[in-house]
Amino acid sequence: MSAFVEMRDVYKRYKMGEVVITASDGVTFEINKGEFAVIVGSSGAGKTTVLNMLGGMDSCDEGSIIVDGVDISSFSSKQLTEYRRYDIGFVFQFYNLMQNLTVRENVELATQICKNHERPEVVLKQVGLSERMKNFPSQLSGGEQQRVSIARALAKKPKLLLCDEPTGALDYNTGKTILKLLQDTCRNEGRTVIVITHNQAITPMADRIITMKSAKVISEIVNLNPTPVENIEW
Amino acid sequence: MKMKYAALIKDTFAEIKATRNRFLSIFAIIALGTGFFAGIKTTCPNMITTAQAYYEQYNLADIQLKSTMGFSEEDLNAISSLIYVQNMKPGYSLDAFCNTGDESSIVRIYSIDVAKCLTDGEYIDIPVLTEGRFPNEPYECIVDNGIMAGEYRLGDKITLSGEDNSSLEDSIKYNTFTIVGFVQSVQYVSFERGSSNIGNGNITSYMYVPDSAFTYEVYTDIYIRLRDTASVSFDDELYDQIIESYTEKLEKVADEREQERYDEIYGENSEKLDAAQRELDEAKEQYEAGVEQYNDNMASASRQLEDGKLQLQMLIEIRDILAATQPEDLKTVAEIYPQLAEILKTFGGDFITLPEDYSEIELLAYIASLESLKNNAAKYLDSTIKNAREQIKTGEREMKEAKATYPKQFEEAKAELDKAQAEIDDGYKQLSEVEKPTWYVLNRSNNPGYGSFAEDAERIDKIAAVFPVFFILVAALVCLTTMTRMVEEQRMQIGTLKALGYPRFLIMAKYLSYAALASFLGSAVGLAIGFKLFPTVIFNAYRVMYIMPSIIAPFKWGFGLIVTAVAVFCTTLTSFFACYKELFDTPASLMRPKSPPAGKVILLERIGFLWNRIGFLRKVSIRNLLRYKKRILMTIVGVAGCAALTFTGFGLQYAISAIVDLQYENVFQYDLLGIYESDLSDEQRGEISALLDKSDYASSHIMGGYHSVNASVGASGTKRECYLMVPEDTAELKDYIILQTRVEKNPISITPGGVVIAEKLSNLCSVKVGDKLRVYISDTAYADIPVSGITENYALNFIYMDKNTYEDYFGKPCDINCFMAIMPDTTKNSSLSTEMLSNSHILALSYTSESGKTFRDLVSSLNYIVVVIIICAGALAFVVLYNLANINVTERRRELATIKVLGFFDGEVSTYVNRESIISTLLGIACGMFLGVPLEKFVIKTAEVDSVMFVPNVTASCYIYAIVLTFGFSLIVNAVMHFKLKKIDMVESLKSVE
Ligand SMILES: Nc1ncnc2c1ncn2[C@@H]1O[C@H](COP(=O)(O)OP(=O)(O)O)[C@@H](O)[C@H]1O
Ligand SMILES: [Mg+2]
């Protein structure tokens, strides 16, 4: 059985005038369905680039990216949009919520365009924000905002949940609850979750740990005994 | 400190480079605003300057003199010696028929002194050669380029004739002239050629022939240029004043010359007549003497004859006596008849005395002597009688002959004398009837098109007064939002600079100079284009109707500087306001990113049943609209401005062009208005009436009085020029002119004791039904008459009155001087004209269809102005909408990238943003319509001239056009935005923190 997500010899180069920066240098890894994967590496290692390509926000220059048996590397921009629309859920470091929409509306924004979606109330309950549905983002704390962002991603019932430094802007405890939420989602719903972090300390919670350095994957470790988030200290 | 400046200047330029689009949008709106303003504003003055230069270059006459008897050398001397006459030109003119194929048209022929025209720069009304050359020979001509160029080529011949193909030899030497050139005359700036008193009265073209081709004894025209007008523009009021005062002076000169010329003509003729009379009197005397002589002669001759006859009788008697007398008795008989004795005496008649004692011989001798005496006497008597008889015969014959000839001769002579006397009497009678010559002092307003040109130019100026206000307002708003956005984006930098200790004004200087530079450059470019473009486009539109050289559109430095200064000041001021707040913030708070405005529950959400019905994305749009209030307001203002301008443009066009249909088709039902002399007798009017009745081209007509009058409110009100129409039969007028209220279309009847007036007149004088209007039929004769009705009317101000009312108020009956006729076929104008002008009392004919057409042509040029307005309005809308949409998109980049990440398709992203812009556009259009209605009313009011009422109500099409166009502009912007949105890079946009 082939992996749910498979990156094979993926190259991504940025031309900065004369200089060519290779942000992905033959990246190859795979992730199975329902796994909680963490991509770890220092800043500038090329993690975001990989995630963007994986999430259909960016295209690769070389190699293939196969998600659920489909090679998305050859997708047109319309196909990529459809792919993002139906298959991907994104969580950003800075939440990227619509300031002008209430919590519920922010989730609705995603469900509006998705055929097979979860009801906003349900996901919001799931992330523990049932009481705050009518609040605007500015009325929420950072962690709460990130939970809204996760709820928005989950409401679409995505095949893949991609999170780029979801705890980067949060304090320790809040970060932990967010990671717990993500891990629970993965465990309870069997959703494939990929989290990017530069924090080596949180890798034990993952099923699969992909380490990147200088645009290359330097190690890919399958962790058969992931530690629950509660037990991790950093 | 110097370093700081240098750094800041460098920074400013770097900023401009980095934010080209923003710089360009300020640049563009300022260029548009200043260019439009300056261009439109200088169009009228430029048009006037152009016309003035044209008039000056070719020495358009200030005044033209015409005289019913022409001008003699003395007249010319009198005029040329006037101190205020710069120079003058005598000339001939003649209207003739010019035959082309079957058609004949009327051409006005002017004389030209070619030699002078070519050498003397001061020569009046120099024709401008457009092709060919000036004539060298008297049989050559140069012709009207505007009209004839299409029909003729150089070298073609023009054949002229008088009325009914009569010869023109009394006026001009040749019937046929060869065209050697095409010209345009400064006297004719439009395509109208004026009117004539021959044919159908409509001159279609003009031509020039050399002076020497004319055979007139006296000049027919004098053209004058005045000294005082040399440096005065024709549009200046001063010009009119100068002309007015010299017209008065010239009229005085004219009076003198008229009198002198009259005396001259009178004197000359009466002297001639007197001499003739004297001669005749002499002849008469001679005749009389002759007759007397004859009678005397005849009497004496017949007396002599009688004497002769008596003598003869006597002689015959004597002869008979003699014959019966014996010689011996002779003596005795002789003693009885002394005459016999006398005769006998001549024959030695002494009777020999027979002695007493006579011998036989003596006796015989005696008897013999007696016998011979008797014989001799008898012989003598016989011959004498014969002679006498012959003499008598001759005398009788002679007398008979004389009787046969002389009386006849006398009779003839008598008749001749009588005839001569009659002629002289006639001459005297004519002399007594000799009229004074009349001089006409005409000014330029007599030149076709001259007046309307100035009016048209002024109209543009009036329209120009309103529009730029919008542009300036919108430019300021665009500047404000753009600069506000710029300052917001640069909070961090401002904070850093503040932290570094830069004084406020230095930091501010960057933004102020940015705005100032953008607006300065924008203004420079806008002016450079606007000064040329708008006057040229508009003037070229007018050149469809006017024959003029291309416009003189200089770059007006003074005006340009003021406009630029105002533009720079406004933008700098707005950018000052934009960064004012930021500069007083603390550096710390400046360096923190300014969070986007927080969401708020809007009022609408509280109305649950409404809010719940709105689709989710629509709700989002509504929220967003209310979030960016300032920008939405700006969009609304910009779009409203555009919509209002467009609406005004279309409204204006409708208001003017609809006049033609409404006035010439709905109000005027008659097809022909004819004016004839106002002092005609009933009989003469009857002839005109009969002529119309007889004509196949006119189906019915009425007569009436049509007079130019003035009207005012009371004694102090401004006098307005209007036309008084007094129908002879008031009841019949309704078939010729429809009198009704404009809005309700209620028919109005002319009631006794009141006047019905045109709506425009009621507006000008602000009188209502029931108010009194003072109607002046002359400067001194007026009456205050109550207004009984206000009627729909657009062109010219009419006053309608019953003829009895007229008589009641003015104390005399109204002079009947016009007829209105309805034609079964309105294409038969010239046929009807030819018929009507056979009556010499008819002065002018004006066809409704032609007036309508002329008016339509006149207003068609306004379409170009409407197009200019609409293009500018569109450009305005485009700049505003694009600028705002651009700001919107850059400011909401992150938000838009997010929804793209969420998987919104390109179309959905565009809709997400454009829905807001469409809603605000719709709101803007709605506001624009509200704004446009009064604006259109205002523009129409300003552009209106006294004699015309623009159609005050607009049609639905004006609304529709304005809405569709404005919406179209907004859609174009949206389409452009679509591509801009497509280009938003999600990765880039989400990477950095705001
Ligand atoms: N749009 C871009 N243009 C040029 N270089 C880029 C771009 N995006 C990323 N890079 C470069 O690619 C490399 C990897 O970046 P990134 O994937 O964001 O790293 P990480 O997320 O691991 O910190 C970095 O050296 C970065 O400078
Ligand atoms: Mg990263």
PDB file of N, CA and C in Angstrom, chain B residues 110-140:
ATOM      1  N   TYR B 110     -19.945  90.503 -55.082  1.00  0.00           N
ATOM      2  CA  TYR B 110     -19.258  91.669 -54.530  1.00  0.00           C
ATOM      3  C   TYR B 110     -18.189  92.121 -55.507  1.00  0.00           C
ATOM      4  N   SER B 111     -17.847  93.389 -55.420  1.00  0.00           N
ATOM      5  CA  SER B 111     -16.725  93.861 -56.224  1.00  0.00           C
ATOM      6  C   SER B 111     -15.465  93.761 -55.391  1.00  0.00           C
ATOM      7  N   ILE B 112     -14.352  93.621 -56.065  1.00  0.00           N
ATOM      8  CA  ILE B 112     -13.083  93.608 -55.349  1.00  0.00           C
ATOM      9  C   ILE B 112     -12.061  94.367 -56.174  1.00  0.00           C
ATOM     10  N   ASP B 113     -11.283  95.189 -55.469  1.00  0.00           N
ATOM     11  CA  ASP B 113     -10.220  95.919 -56.137  1.00  0.00           C
ATOM     12  C   ASP B 113      -8.970  95.065 -55.982  1.00  0.00           C
ATOM     13  N   VAL B 114      -8.725  94.255 -56.986  1.00  0.00           N
ATOM     14  CA  VAL B 114      -7.711  93.209 -56.841  1.00  0.00           C
ATOM     15  C   VAL B 114      -6.340  93.783 -56.512  1.00  0.00           C
ATOM     16  N   ALA B 115      -5.972  94.837 -57.229  1.00  0.00           N
ATOM     17  CA  ALA B 115      -4.638  95.407 -57.032  1.00  0.00           C
ATOM     18  C   ALA B 115      -4.460  95.833 -55.586  1.00  0.00           C
ATOM     19  N   LYS B 116      -5.487  96.518 -55.072  1.00  0.00           N
ATOM     20  CA  LYS B 116      -5.426  97.014 -53.700  1.00  0.00           C
ATOM     21  C   LYS B 116      -5.438  95.857 -52.717  1.00  0.00           C
ATOM     22  N   CYS B 117      -6.279  94.916 -53.011  1.00  0.00           N
ATOM     23  CA  CYS B 117      -6.436  93.770 -52.122  1.00  0.00           C
ATOM     24  C   CYS B 117      -5.113  93.039 -51.951  1.00  0.00           C
ATOM     25  N   LEU B 118      -4.340  92.993 -53.024  1.00  0.00           N
ATOM     26  CA  LEU B 118      -3.084  92.255 -52.978  1.00  0.00           C
ATOM     27  C   LEU B 118      -1.962  93.042 -52.325  1.00  0.00           C
ATOM     28  N   THR B 119      -2.050  94.371 -52.425  1.00  0.00           N
ATOM     29  CA  THR B 119      -0.912  95.156 -51.942  1.00  0.00           C
ATOM     30  C   THR B 119      -1.194  95.863 -50.635  1.00  0.00           C
ATOM     31  N   ASP B 120      -2.447  96.232 -50.417  1.00  0.00           N
ATOM     32  CA  ASP B 120      -2.763  97.033 -49.252  1.00  0.00           C
ATOM     33  C   ASP B 120      -3.196  96.118 -48.111  1.00  0.00           C
ATOM     34  N   GLY B 121      -2.370  96.066 -47.093  1.00  0.00           N
ATOM     35  CA  GLY B 121      -2.687  95.214 -45.940  1.00  0.00           C
ATOM     36  C   GLY B 121      -3.908  95.701 -45.188  1.00  0.00           C
ATOM     37  N   GLU B 122      -4.302  96.938 -45.436  1.00  0.00           N
ATOM     38  CA  GLU B 122      -5.432  97.508 -44.730  1.00  0.00           C
ATOM     39  C   GLU B 122      -6.742  97.296 -45.480  1.00  0.00           C
ATOM     40  N   TYR B 123      -6.658  96.708 -46.648  1.00  0.00           N
ATOM     41  CA  TYR B 123      -7.857  96.514 -47.464  1.00  0.00           C
ATOM     42  C   TYR B 123      -8.922  95.783 -46.658  1.00  0.00           C
ATOM     43  N   ILE B 124     -10.136  96.300 -46.696  1.00  0.00           N
ATOM     44  CA  ILE B 124     -11.191  95.769 -45.833  1.00  0.00           C
ATOM     45  C   ILE B 124     -11.776  94.473 -46.405  1.00  0.00           C
ATOM     46  N   ASP B 125     -12.028  93.546 -45.515  1.00  0.00           N
ATOM     47  CA  ASP B 125     -12.643  92.255 -45.872  1.00  0.00           C
ATOM     48  C   ASP B 125     -11.879  91.543 -46.992  1.00  0.00           C
ATOM     49  N   ILE B 126     -10.597  91.346 -46.760  1.00  0.00           N
ATOM     50  CA  ILE B 126      -9.799  90.625 -47.753  1.00  0.00           C
ATOM     51  C   ILE B 126     -10.317  89.194 -47.827  1.00  0.00           C
ATOM     52  N   PRO B 127     -10.707  88.729 -49.004  1.00  0.00           N
ATOM     53  CA  PRO B 127     -11.126  87.329 -49.087  1.00  0.00           C
ATOM     54  C   PRO B 127      -9.897  86.430 -48.928  1.00  0.00           C
ATOM     55  N   VAL B 128     -10.084  85.318 -48.235  1.00  0.00           N
ATOM     56  CA  VAL B 128      -8.967  84.415 -47.996  1.00  0.00           C
ATOM     57  C   VAL B 128      -8.976  83.354 -49.089  1.00  0.00           C
ATOM     58  N   LEU B 129      -7.910  83.361 -49.871  1.00  0.00           N
ATOM     59  CA  LEU B 129      -7.836  82.442 -50.998  1.00  0.00           C
ATOM     60  C   LEU B 129      -7.550  81.034 -50.478  1.00  0.00           C
ATOM     61  N   THR B 130      -8.403  80.091 -50.810  1.00  0.00           N
ATOM     62  CA  THR B 130      -8.111  78.722 -50.382  1.00  0.00           C
ATOM     63  C   THR B 130      -7.580  77.890 -51.540  1.00  0.00           C
ATOM     64  N   GLU B 131      -7.837  78.374 -52.754  1.00  0.00           N
ATOM     65  CA  GLU B 131      -7.386  77.652 -53.932  1.00  0.00           C
ATOM     66  C   GLU B 131      -7.394  78.631 -55.096  1.00  0.00           C
ATOM     67  N   GLY B 132      -6.439  78.502 -56.019  1.00  0.00           N
ATOM     68  CA  GLY B 132      -6.443  79.336 -57.222  1.00  0.00           C
ATOM     69  C   GLY B 132      -5.767  80.675 -56.994  1.00  0.00           C
ATOM     70  N   ARG B 133      -6.251  81.679 -57.683  1.00  0.00           N
ATOM     71  CA  ARG B 133      -5.629  83.005 -57.617  1.00  0.00           C
ATOM     72  C   ARG B 133      -6.719  84.069 -57.670  1.00  0.00           C
ATOM     73  N   PHE B 134      -6.289  85.326 -57.494  1.00  0.00           N
ATOM     74  CA  PHE B 134      -7.228  86.427 -57.611  1.00  0.00           C
ATOM     75  C   PHE B 134      -7.456  86.735 -59.090  1.00  0.00           C
ATOM     76  N   PRO B 135      -8.567  87.348 -59.442  1.00  0.00           N
ATOM     77  CA  PRO B 135      -8.839  87.623 -60.852  1.00  0.00           C
ATOM     78  C   PRO B 135      -7.885  88.675 -61.422  1.00  0.00           C
ATOM     79  N   ASN B 136      -7.508  88.484 -62.681  1.00  0.00           N
ATOM     80  CA  ASN B 136      -6.711  89.490 -63.383  1.00  0.00           C
ATOM     81  C   ASN B 136      -7.564  90.243 -64.384  1.00  0.00           C
ATOM     82  N   GLU B 137      -8.576  89.574 -64.877  1.00  0.00           N
ATOM     83  CA  GLU B 137      -9.405  90.147 -65.934  1.00  0.00           C
ATOM     84  C   GLU B 137     -10.790  90.420 -65.369  1.00  0.00           C
ATOM     85  N   PRO B 138     -11.476  91.402 -65.969  1.00  0.00           N
ATOM     86  CA  PRO B 138     -12.799  91.725 -65.428  1.00  0.00           C
ATOM     87  C   PRO B 138     -13.818  90.584 -65.547  1.00  0.00           C
ATOM     88  N   TYR B 139     -13.554  89.610 -66.403  1.00  0.00           N
ATOM     89  CA  TYR B 139     -14.537  88.525 -66.543  1.00  0.00           C
ATOM     90  C   TYR B 139     -14.166  87.318 -65.685  1.00  0.00           C
ATOM     91  N   GLU B 140     -13.215  87.511 -64.800  1.00  0.00           N
ATOM     92  CA  GLU B 140     -12.844  86.401 -63.924  1.00  0.00           C
ATOM     93  C   GLU B 140     -13.444  86.621 -62.532  1.00  0.00           C
TER      94      GLU B 140
END
